[in-house]
């Protein structure tokens, strides 16, 4: 099976395509839960002189489409 996707995709891209296909095949209630679980967040803070600055949050609701 891997010989079909290796020349075109990295493994991460292949896994994202598979995950998207599974999420899209779910019934509406389960799909909403799965899409919420797919959300990814990032917190970061700038440090100056050994002290943490303001913590900022970002939220990417979708991984970039392949």
Short mmCIF file of C-alpha atoms in Angstrom, two decimals:
data_model
loop_
_atom_site.label_atom_id
_atom_site.label_comp_id
_atom_site.label_asym_id
_atom_site.label_seq_id
_atom_site.Cartn_x
_atom_site.Cartn_y
_atom_site.Cartn_z
CA UNK A 1 0.00 0.00 0.00
CA UNK A 2 2.75 2.47 0.85
CA UNK A 3 4.17 2.43 -2.67
CA UNK A 4 1.11 4.41 -3.81
CA UNK A 5 1.46 7.38 -1.44
CA UNK A 6 5.23 7.60 -0.84
CA UNK A 7 6.16 9.31 -4.14
CA UNK A 8 3.40 11.92 -3.69
CA UNK A 9 2.97 12.52 0.06
CA UNK A 10 5.02 12.55 3.20
CA UNK A 11 3.67 10.26 5.91
CA UNK A 12 2.23 13.26 7.79
CA UNK A 13 0.33 14.43 4.71
CA UNK A 14 -0.95 10.88 4.14
CA UNK A 15 -2.14 10.66 7.76
CA UNK A 16 -3.90 14.03 7.45
CA UNK A 17 -5.73 12.91 4.32
CA UNK A 18 -6.82 9.69 6.05
CA UNK A 19 -7.94 11.56 9.17
CA UNK A 20 -9.95 14.04 7.09
CA UNK A 21 -11.64 11.18 5.22
CA UNK A 22 -12.59 9.47 8.49
CA UNK A 23 -13.93 12.72 10.00
CA UNK A 24 -15.99 13.43 6.87
CA UNK A 25 -17.51 9.95 6.96
CA UNK A 26 -18.85 10.33 10.51
CA UNK A 27 -22.44 11.17 11.35
CA UNK A 28 -23.11 14.82 12.22
CA UNK A 29 -22.94 14.48 16.04
CA UNK A 30 -19.66 12.58 15.98
CA UNK A 31 -18.26 14.85 13.25
CA UNK A 32 -18.75 17.96 15.39
CA UNK A 33 -16.87 16.32 18.28
CA UNK A 34 -14.06 15.17 15.96
CA UNK A 35 -13.67 18.59 14.35
CA UNK A 36 -13.46 20.20 17.80
CA UNK A 37 -10.77 17.70 18.76
CA UNK A 38 -8.86 18.65 15.60
CA UNK A 39 -8.38 22.24 16.82
CA UNK A 40 -4.81 23.09 17.66
CA UNK A 41 -3.67 25.93 19.84
CA UNK A 42 -0.38 27.58 20.58
CA UNK A 43 0.68 29.74 23.52
CA UNK A 44 3.80 31.84 23.40
CA UNK A 45 5.46 34.57 25.40
CA UNK A 46 8.41 36.82 24.74
CA UNK A 47 11.13 36.69 27.39
CA UNK A 48 13.26 39.76 28.09
CA UNK A 49 15.97 40.08 30.74
CA UNK A 50 14.96 36.75 32.25
CA UNK A 51 11.29 37.73 32.73
CA UNK A 52 8.29 36.38 30.90
CA UNK A 53 6.22 38.90 28.98
CA UNK A 54 2.55 38.70 28.09
CA UNK A 55 1.32 35.21 27.14
CA UNK A 56 -0.45 35.23 23.77
CA UNK A 57 -2.77 32.51 22.47
CA UNK A 58 -3.33 31.55 18.86
CA UNK A 59 -5.80 29.00 17.63
CA UNK A 60 -5.61 27.25 14.27
CA UNK A 61 -8.89 25.46 13.67
CA UNK A 62 -7.65 23.60 10.62
CA UNK A 63 -4.37 22.21 9.47
CA UNK A 64 -3.55 23.55 6.01
CA UNK A 65 -5.17 21.47 3.32
CA UNK A 66 -2.95 19.10 1.42
#
